[in-house]
Short mmCIF file of C-alpha atoms in Angstrom, two decimals:
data_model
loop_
_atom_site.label_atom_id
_atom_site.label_comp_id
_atom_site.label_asym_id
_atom_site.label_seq_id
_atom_site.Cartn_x
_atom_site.Cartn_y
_atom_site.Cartn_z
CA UNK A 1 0.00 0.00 0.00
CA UNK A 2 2.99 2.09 0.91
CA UNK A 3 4.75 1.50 -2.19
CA UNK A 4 1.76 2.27 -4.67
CA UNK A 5 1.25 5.39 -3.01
CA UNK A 6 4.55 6.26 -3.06
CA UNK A 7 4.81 5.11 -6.66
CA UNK A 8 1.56 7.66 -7.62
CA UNK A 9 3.46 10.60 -5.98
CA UNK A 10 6.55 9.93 -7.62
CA UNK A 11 5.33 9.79 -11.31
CA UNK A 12 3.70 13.27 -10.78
CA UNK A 13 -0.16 12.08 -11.18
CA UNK A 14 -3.28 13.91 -9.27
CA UNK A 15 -6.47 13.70 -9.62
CA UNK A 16 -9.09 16.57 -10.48
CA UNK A 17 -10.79 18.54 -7.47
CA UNK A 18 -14.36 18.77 -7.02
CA UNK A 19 -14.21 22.48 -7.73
CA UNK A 20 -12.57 21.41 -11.15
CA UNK A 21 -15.05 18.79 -12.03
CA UNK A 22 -17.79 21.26 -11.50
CA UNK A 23 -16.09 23.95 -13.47
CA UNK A 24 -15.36 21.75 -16.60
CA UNK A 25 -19.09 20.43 -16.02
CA UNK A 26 -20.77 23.76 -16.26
CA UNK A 27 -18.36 24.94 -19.75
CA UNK A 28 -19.42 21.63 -21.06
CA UNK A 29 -23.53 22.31 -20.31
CA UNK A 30 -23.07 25.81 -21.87
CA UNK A 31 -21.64 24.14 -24.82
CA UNK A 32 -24.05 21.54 -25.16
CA UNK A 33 -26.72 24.64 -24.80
CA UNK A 34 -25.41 26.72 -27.36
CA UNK A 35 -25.09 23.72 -29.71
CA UNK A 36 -29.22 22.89 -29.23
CA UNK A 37 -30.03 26.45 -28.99
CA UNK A 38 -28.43 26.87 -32.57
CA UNK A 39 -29.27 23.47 -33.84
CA UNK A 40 -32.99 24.39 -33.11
CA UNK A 41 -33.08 27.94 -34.45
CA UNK A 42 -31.59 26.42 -37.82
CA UNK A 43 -34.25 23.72 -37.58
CA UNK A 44 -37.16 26.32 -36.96
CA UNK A 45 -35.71 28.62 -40.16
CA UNK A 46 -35.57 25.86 -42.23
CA UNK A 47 -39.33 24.51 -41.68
CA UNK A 48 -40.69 28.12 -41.97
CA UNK A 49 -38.65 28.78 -45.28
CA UNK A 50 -40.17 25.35 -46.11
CA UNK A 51 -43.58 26.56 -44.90
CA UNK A 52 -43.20 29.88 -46.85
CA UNK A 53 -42.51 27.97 -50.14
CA UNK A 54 -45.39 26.04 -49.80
CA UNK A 55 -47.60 28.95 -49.26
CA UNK A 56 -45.72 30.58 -52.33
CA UNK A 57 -46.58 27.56 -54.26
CA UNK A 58 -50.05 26.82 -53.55
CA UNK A 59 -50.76 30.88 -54.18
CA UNK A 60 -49.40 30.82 -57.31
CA UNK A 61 -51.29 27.02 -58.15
CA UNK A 62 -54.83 28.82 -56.61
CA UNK A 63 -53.62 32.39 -59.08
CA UNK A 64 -53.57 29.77 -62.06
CA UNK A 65 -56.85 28.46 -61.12
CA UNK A 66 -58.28 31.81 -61.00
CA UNK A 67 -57.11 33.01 -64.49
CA UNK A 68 -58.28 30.13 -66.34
CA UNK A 69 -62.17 30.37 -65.02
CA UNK A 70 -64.62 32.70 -67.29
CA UNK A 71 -64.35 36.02 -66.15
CA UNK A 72 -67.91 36.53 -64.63
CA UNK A 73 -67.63 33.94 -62.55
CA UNK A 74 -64.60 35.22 -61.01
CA UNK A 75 -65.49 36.42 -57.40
CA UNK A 76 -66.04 34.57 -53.81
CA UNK A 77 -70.00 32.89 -52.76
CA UNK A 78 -70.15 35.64 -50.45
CA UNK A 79 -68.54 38.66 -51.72
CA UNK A 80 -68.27 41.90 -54.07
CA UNK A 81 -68.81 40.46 -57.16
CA UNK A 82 -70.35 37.74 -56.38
CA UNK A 83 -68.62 34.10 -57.82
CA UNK A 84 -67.58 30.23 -57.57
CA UNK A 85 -64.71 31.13 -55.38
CA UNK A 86 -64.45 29.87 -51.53
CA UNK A 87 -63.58 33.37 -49.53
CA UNK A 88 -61.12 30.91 -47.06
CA UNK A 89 -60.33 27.86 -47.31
CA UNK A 90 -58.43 25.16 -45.60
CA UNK A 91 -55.61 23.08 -47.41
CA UNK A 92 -53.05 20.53 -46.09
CA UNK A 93 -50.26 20.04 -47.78
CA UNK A 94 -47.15 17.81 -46.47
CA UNK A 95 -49.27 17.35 -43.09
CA UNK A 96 -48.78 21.51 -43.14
CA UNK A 97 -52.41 23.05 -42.41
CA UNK A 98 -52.73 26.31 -44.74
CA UNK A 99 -55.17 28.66 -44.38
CA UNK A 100 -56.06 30.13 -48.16
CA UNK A 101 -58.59 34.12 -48.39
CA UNK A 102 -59.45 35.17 -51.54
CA UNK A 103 -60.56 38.37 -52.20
CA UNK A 104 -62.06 39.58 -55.30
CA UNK A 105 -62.86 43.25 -55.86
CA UNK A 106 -63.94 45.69 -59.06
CA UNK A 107 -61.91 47.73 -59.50
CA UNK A 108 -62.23 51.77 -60.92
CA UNK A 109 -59.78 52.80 -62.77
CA UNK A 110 -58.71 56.62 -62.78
CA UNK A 111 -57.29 56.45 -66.15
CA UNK A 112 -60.96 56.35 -67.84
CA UNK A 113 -62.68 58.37 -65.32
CA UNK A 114 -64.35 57.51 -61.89
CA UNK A 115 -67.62 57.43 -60.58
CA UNK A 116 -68.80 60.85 -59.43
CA UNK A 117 -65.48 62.59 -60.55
CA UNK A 118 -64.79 65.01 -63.99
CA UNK A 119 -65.33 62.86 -66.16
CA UNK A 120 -67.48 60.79 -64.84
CA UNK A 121 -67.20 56.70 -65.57
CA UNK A 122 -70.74 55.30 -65.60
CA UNK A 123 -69.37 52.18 -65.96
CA UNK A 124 -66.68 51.67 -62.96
CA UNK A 125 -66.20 48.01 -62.76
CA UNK A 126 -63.41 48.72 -65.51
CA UNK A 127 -61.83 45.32 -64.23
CA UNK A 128 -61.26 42.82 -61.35
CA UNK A 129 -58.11 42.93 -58.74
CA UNK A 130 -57.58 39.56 -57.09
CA UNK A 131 -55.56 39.16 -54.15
CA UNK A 132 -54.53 35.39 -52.39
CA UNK A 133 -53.29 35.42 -49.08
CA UNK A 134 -51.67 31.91 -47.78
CA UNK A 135 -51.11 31.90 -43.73
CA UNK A 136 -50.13 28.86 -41.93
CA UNK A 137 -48.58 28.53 -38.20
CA UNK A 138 -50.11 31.27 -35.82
CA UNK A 139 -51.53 33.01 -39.00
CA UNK A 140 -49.79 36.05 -38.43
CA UNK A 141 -48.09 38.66 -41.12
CA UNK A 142 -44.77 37.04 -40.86
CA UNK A 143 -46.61 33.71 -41.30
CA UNK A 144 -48.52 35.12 -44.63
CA UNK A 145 -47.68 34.92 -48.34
CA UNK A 146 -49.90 37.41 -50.67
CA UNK A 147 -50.22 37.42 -54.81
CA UNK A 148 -52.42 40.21 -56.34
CA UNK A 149 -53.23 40.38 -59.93
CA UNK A 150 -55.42 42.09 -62.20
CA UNK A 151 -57.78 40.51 -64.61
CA UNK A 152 -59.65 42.20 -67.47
CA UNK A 153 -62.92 41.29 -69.22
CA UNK A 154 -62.59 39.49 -72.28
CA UNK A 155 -64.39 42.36 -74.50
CA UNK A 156 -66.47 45.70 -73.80
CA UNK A 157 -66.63 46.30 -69.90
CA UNK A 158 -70.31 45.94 -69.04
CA UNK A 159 -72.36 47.60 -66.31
CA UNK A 160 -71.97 44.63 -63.26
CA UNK A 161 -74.91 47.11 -61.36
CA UNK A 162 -75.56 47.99 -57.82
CA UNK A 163 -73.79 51.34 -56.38
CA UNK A 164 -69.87 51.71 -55.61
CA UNK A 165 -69.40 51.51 -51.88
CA UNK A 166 -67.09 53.56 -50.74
CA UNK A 167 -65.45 52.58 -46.88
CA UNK A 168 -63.23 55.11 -44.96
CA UNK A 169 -61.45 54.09 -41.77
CA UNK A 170 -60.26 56.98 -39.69
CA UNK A 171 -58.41 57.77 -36.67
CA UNK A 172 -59.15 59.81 -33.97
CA UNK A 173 -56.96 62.59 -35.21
CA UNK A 174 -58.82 62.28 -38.72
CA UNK A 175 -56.34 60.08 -40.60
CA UNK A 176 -56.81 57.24 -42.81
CA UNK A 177 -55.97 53.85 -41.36
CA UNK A 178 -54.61 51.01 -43.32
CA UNK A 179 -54.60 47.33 -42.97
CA UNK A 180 -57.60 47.46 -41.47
CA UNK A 181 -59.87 44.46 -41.73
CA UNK A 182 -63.01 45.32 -42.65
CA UNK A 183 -65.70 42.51 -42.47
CA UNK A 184 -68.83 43.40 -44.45
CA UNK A 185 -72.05 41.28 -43.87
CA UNK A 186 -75.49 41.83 -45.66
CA UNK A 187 -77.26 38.54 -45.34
CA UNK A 188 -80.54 39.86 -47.76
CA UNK A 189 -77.99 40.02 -50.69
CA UNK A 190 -75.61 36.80 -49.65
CA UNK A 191 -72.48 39.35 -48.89
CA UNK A 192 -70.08 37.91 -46.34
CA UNK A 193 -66.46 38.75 -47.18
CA UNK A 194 -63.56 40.35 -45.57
CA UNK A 195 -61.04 42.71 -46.62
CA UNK A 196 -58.14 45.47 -45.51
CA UNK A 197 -57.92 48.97 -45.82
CA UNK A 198 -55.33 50.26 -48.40
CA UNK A 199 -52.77 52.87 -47.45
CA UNK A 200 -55.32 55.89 -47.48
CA UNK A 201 -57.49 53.90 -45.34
CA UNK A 202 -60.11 52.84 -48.24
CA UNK A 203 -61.82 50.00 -49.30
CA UNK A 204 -64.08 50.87 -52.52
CA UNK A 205 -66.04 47.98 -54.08
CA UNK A 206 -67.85 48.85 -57.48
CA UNK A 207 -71.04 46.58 -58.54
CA UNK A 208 -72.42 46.14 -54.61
CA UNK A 209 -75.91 45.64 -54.70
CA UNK A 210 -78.29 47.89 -53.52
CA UNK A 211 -79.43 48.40 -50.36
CA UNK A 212 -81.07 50.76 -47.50
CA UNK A 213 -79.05 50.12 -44.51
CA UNK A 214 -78.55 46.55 -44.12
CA UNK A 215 -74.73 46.60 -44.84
CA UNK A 216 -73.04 45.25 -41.37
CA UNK A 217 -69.75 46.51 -40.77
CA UNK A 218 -67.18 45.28 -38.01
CA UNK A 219 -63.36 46.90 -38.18
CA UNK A 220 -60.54 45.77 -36.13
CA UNK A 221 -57.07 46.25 -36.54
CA UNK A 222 -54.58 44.61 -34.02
CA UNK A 223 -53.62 47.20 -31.08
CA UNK A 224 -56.88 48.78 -31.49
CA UNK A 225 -60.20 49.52 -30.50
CA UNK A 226 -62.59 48.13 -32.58
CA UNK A 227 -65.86 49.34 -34.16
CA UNK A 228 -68.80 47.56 -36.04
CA UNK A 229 -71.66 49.51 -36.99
CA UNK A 230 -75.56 48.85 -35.92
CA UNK A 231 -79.30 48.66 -37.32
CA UNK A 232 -81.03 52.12 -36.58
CA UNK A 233 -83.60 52.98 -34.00
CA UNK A 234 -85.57 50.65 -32.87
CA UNK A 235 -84.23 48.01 -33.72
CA UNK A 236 -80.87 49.46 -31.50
CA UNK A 237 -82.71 50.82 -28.62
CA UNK A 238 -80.91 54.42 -29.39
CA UNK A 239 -79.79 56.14 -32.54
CA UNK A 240 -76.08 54.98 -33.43
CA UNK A 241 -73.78 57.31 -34.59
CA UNK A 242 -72.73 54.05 -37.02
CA UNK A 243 -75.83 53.00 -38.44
CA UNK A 244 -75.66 50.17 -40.78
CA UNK A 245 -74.33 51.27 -44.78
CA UNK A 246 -76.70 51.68 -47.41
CA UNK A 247 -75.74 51.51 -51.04
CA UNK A 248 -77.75 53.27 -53.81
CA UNK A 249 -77.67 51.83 -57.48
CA UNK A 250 -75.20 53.91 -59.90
CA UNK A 251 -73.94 56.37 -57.44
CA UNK A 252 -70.71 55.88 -54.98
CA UNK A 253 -71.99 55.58 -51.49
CA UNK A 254 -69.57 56.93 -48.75
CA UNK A 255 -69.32 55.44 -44.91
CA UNK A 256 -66.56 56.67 -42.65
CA UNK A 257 -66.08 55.01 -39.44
CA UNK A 258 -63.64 56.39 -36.75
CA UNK A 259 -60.85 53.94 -34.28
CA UNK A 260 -58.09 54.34 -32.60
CA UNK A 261 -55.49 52.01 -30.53
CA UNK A 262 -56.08 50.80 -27.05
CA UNK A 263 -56.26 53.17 -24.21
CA UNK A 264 -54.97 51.97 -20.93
CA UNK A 265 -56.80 53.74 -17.51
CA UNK A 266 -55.76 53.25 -14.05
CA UNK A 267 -57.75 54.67 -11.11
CA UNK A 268 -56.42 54.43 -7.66
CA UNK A 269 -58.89 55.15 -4.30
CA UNK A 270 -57.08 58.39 -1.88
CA UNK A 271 -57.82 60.88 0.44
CA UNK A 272 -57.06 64.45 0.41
CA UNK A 273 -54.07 63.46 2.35
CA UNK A 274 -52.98 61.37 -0.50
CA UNK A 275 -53.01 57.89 1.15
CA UNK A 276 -54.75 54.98 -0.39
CA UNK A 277 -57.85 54.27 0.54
CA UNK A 278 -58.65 50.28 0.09
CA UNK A 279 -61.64 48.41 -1.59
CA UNK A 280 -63.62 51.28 -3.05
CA UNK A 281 -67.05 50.88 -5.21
CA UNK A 282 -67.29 52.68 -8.06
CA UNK A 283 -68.65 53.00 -11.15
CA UNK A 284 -66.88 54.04 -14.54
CA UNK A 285 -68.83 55.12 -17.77
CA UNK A 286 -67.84 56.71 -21.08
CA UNK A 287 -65.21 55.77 -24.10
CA UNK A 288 -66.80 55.37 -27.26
CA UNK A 289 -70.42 56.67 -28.03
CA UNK A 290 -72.49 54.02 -29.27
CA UNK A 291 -75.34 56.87 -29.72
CA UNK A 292 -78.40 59.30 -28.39
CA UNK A 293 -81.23 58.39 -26.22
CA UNK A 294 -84.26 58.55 -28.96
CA UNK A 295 -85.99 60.85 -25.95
CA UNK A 296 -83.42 62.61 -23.83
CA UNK A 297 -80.71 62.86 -26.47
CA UNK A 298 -77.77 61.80 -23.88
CA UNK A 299 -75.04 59.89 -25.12
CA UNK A 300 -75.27 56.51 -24.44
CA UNK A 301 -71.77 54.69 -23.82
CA UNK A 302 -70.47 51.19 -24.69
CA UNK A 303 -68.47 51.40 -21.29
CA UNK A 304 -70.50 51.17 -18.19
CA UNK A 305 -69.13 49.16 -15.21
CA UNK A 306 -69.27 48.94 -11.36
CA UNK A 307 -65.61 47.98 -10.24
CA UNK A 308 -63.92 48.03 -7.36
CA UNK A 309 -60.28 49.29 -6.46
CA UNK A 310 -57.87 46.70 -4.70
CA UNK A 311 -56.70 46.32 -1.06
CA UNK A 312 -53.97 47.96 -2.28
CA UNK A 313 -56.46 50.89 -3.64
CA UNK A 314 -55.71 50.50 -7.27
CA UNK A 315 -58.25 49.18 -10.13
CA UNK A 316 -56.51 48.64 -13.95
CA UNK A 317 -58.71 48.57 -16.66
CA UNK A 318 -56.56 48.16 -20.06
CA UNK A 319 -57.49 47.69 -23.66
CA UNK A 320 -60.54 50.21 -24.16
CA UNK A 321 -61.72 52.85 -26.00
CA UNK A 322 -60.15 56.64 -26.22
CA UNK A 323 -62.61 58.79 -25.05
CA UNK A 324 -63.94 60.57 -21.88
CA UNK A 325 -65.30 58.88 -19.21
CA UNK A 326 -67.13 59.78 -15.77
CA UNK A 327 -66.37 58.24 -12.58
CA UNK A 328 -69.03 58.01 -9.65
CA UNK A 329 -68.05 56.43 -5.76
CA UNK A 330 -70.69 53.98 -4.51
CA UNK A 331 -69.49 53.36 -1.04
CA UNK A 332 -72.20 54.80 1.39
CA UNK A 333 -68.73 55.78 3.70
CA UNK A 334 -67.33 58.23 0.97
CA UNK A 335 -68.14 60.85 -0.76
CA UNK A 336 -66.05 61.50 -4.30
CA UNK A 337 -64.03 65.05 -3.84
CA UNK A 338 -62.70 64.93 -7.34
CA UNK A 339 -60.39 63.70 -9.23
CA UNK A 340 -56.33 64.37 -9.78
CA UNK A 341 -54.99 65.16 -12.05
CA UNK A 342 -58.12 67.76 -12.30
CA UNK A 343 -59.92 68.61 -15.33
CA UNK A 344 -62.82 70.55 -16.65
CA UNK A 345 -65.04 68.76 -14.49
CA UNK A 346 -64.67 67.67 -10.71
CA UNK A 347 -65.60 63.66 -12.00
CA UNK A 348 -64.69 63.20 -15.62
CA UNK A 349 -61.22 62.33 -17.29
CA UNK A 350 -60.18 62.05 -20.59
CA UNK A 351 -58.29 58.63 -21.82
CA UNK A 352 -56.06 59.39 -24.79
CA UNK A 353 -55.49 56.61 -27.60
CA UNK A 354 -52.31 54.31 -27.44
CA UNK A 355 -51.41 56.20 -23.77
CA UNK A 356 -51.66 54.82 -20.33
CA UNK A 357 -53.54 57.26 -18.35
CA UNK A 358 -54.01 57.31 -14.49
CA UNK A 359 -56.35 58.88 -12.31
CA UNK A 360 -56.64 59.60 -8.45
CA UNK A 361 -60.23 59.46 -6.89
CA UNK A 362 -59.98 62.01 -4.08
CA UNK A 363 -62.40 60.65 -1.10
CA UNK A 364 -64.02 62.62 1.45
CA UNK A 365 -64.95 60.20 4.74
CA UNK A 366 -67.99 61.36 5.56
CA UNK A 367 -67.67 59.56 9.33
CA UNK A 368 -64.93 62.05 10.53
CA UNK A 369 -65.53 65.71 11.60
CA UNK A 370 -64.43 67.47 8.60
CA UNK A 371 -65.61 70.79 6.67
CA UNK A 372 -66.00 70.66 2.82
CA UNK A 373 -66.05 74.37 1.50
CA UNK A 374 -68.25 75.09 -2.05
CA UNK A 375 -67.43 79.19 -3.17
CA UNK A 376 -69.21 80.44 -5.80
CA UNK A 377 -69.95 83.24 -7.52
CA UNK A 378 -73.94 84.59 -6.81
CA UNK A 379 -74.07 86.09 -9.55
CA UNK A 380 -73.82 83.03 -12.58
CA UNK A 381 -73.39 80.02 -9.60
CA UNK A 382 -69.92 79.58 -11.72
CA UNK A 383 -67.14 78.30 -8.66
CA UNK A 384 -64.69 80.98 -7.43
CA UNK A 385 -61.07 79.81 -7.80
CA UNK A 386 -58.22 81.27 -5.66
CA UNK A 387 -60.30 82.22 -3.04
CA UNK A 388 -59.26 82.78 0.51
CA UNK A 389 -60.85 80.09 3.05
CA UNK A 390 -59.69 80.50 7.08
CA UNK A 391 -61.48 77.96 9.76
CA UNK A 392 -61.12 79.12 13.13
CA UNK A 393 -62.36 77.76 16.60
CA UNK A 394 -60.53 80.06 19.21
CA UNK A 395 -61.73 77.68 22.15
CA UNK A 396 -59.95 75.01 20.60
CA UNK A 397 -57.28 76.41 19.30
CA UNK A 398 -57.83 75.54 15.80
CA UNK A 399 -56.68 78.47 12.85
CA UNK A 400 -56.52 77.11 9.51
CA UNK A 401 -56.16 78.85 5.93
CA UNK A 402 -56.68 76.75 2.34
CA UNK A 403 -57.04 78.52 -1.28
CA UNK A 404 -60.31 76.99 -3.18
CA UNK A 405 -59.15 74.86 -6.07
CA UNK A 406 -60.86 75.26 -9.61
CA UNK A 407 -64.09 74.29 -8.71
CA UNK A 408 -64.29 76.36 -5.79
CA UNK A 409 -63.35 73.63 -3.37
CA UNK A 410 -61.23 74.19 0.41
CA UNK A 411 -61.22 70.98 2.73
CA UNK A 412 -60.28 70.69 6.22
CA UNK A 413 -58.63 69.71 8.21
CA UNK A 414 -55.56 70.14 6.50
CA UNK A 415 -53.93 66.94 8.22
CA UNK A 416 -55.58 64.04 10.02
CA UNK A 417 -57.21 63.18 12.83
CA UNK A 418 -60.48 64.84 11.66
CA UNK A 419 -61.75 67.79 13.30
CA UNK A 420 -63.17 68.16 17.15
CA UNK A 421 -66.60 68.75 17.36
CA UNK A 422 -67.88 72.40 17.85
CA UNK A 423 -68.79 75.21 16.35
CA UNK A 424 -66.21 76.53 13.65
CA UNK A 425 -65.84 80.04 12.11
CA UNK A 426 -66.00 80.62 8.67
CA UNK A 427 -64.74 83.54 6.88
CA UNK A 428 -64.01 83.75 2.70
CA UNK A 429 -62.60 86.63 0.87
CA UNK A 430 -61.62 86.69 -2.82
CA UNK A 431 -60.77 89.42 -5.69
CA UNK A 432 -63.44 91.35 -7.41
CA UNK A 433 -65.90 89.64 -4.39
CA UNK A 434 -67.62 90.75 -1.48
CA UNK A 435 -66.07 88.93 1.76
CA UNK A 436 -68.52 86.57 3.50
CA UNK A 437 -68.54 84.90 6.84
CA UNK A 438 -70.42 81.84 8.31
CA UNK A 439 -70.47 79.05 10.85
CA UNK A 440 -70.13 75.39 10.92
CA UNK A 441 -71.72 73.10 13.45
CA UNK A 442 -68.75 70.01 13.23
CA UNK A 443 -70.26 66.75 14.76
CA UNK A 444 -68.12 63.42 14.22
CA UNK A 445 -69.19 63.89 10.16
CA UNK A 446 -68.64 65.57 7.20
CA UNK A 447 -70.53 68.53 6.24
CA UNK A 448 -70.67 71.21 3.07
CA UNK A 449 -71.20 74.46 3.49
CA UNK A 450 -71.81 76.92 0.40
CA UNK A 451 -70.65 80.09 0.54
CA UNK A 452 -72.20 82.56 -2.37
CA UNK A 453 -69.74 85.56 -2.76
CA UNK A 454 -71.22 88.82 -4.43
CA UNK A 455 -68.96 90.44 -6.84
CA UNK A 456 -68.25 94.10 -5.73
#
């Protein structure tokens, strides 16, 4: 035993340490790692380049298809013209599952005149424009192959009748919106086809048949708010704003429909203090006007929810509408102050499109002695802003001094714990205003007093 031993020490041999084995270890996993890592990226490029020529292929093989069939018959079961052509279609090719839209659509060319422009063309299905859009995987636009051709009559263009409607997508700010996909439905004339916006934010389909609003239109656009439009009063139980499209024969018909992207609104519960104020009722309406009340006229909103902010005093509401939107407390314990940041009005904020906006509810608890201040001006009841609000109670040593906000607002206390009961005195001064004073009986609750200044 001796002798092997000493034999192992004398030929210069160790062995490796544990801290060695694990070092050599971990290179070799991040080896082996990189190796997969790459060896499966290759493998994914190469299936979607083979994915992409199959999609290539089977456009071009459904394109073929296309230009060989008689040209009236050119157009999808459901669609502007109407044809032989499936709208979508499923193939499989190679155990691949492909997902195959045709769209079909007259088209008026400027270079003989359009309908309704100098000259005019009464004729404006001058020819067809065929797109075929292969998607396969998750369906998405780097998962789509598209072929577009045009493809004339064989003689004399011919009148295919109906109107030329005209769609415009807009944005909030006015501007057209492409790629939009614009499904129109009209079940009385067997129209059920789906299509984008072009870079202008227009789809125009010559030869649509006629028809007095019956022409269903949903938009959506990914990242955005989308919009459909609605059969008129009373069938809706209020006038929309987007009533349903109607298409005259031999005229172009316009309909211009308005989206934006998502707005994201956060409202968090406080007091005037700001500190969070848990598990608050409320309810949130506004966003996009669906219409009018046939009666009263007010706007009737698609957004109109009771929620509730967290334990931690915090309620997120993502993906809806731009627009305004009102909020109103229902928790019998608070009363809603307003709302910071403040705007025009003490309970309404505006969301903008593609921000993240977030609001503060400012609570008032009605079950502490506190003194909510309302000056206004006598003369027009408009609030007084700026003006000078002192709370005194001499016997209790309380002096206190706050500036109305915009709406003519002063809270106190200034600080918690609330205020001890008594009789407060209440004097107001402002600019251009006759100085008022008044009393407040403070009783373990909140309580408003309105003070009506007269202007000098």
């Amino acid at each position: 035993m001796f002798a092997t031993s000493y034999r192992l020490q004398a030929t210069g041999y160790r062995g490796f340490t544990l801290i060695e084995a694990l070092v050599l270890l971990f290179i070799f996993a991040v080896v082996s790692m990189t190796f997969l890592e790459t060896y499966a990226t290759g493998t994914r490029l190469i299936i979607e380049s083979k994915n992409r020529l199959g999609a290539t292929a089977l456009a071009n093989q459904k394109m073929e298809i296309i230009r060989s069939i008689d040209y009236d018959i050119i157009g999808t079961t459901t669609g502007i013209p109407a044809g032989d052509i499936l709208e979508y279609e499923t193939i499989s090719v190679n155990t691949v599952k492909y997902r195959v839209h045709t769209f079909v659509q007259y088209a008026d060319d400027i270079f003989d005149g359009q309908l309704g422009g100098n000259p005019t063309d009464t004729i404006p299905n001058d020819y067809k424009r065929v797109k075929i859009s292969v998607s396969w995987g998750a369906l998405g636009t780097d998962q789509t192959v598209s072929l577009f051709t045009n493809i004339a009559p064989d003689g004399v263009e011919t009148s295919a009748g109906g109107g030329v409607l005209s769609i415009n997508i807009l944005d909030s700010a006015g501007m057209g919106m492409s790629g939009a996909s614009v499904h129109i439905v009209n079940s009385a004339a067997g129209v059920d086809v789906t299509t984008q916006t072009d870079a202008t934010g227009n789809i125009t389909l010559p030869g649509t048949p006629a028809g007095t609003q019956n022409y269903a239109l949903t938009v959506s656009k990914g990242g955005h708010y989308g919009v459909m439009t609605y059969p008129p009063y009373p069938t809706s139980p209020y006038n929309p704003i987007d009533e349903h499209a109607s298409v005259a024969a031999g005229v172009l018909n316009q309909k211009s429909m308005v989206m934006d992207q998502y707005a994201d609104i956060t409202v968090r519960s406080k007091d005037p203090f700001g500190t969070d104020v848990p598990n608050i009722a409320f309810n949130m309406t506004g966003g996009k006007i669906l219409g009018t009340d046939p009666v009263t006229l007010a706007s009737i909103y698609e957004y109109n929810q009771n929620l509730s902010t967290s334990a931690s005093g915090v309620k997120d509401i993502a993906d809806q509408s731009y627009g305004q939107y009102t909020l109103a407390e229902s928790d019998a314990r608070y009363q809603l102050h307003k709302l910071s940041p403040e705007g025009a009005t003490k309970d309404i904020f505006d969301a903008l499109a593609g921000q993240a906006t977030a609001v503060d509810m400012v609570l008032l608890d009605t079950q502490i002695g506190s003194v909510k201040v309302v000056v206004i001006n006598d003369a027009d009841g408009s609030p007084i802003a700026g003006a000078t609000v002192r709370l005194t109670n001499t016997s209790l040593g309380y002096d206190a001094t706050q500036l109305s906000d915009q709406y003519g607002f002063a809270y106190f206390p200034t600080a918690l714990p609330g205020l001890v009961a008594g009789t407060y005195n209440l004097a107001v001064s402002a600019t251009g205003f006759q100085s008022d004073t008044d009393t407040a009986n403070v009783n373990n609750a909140l309580i408003t007093e309105t003070i009506d200044l007269i202007p000098n």
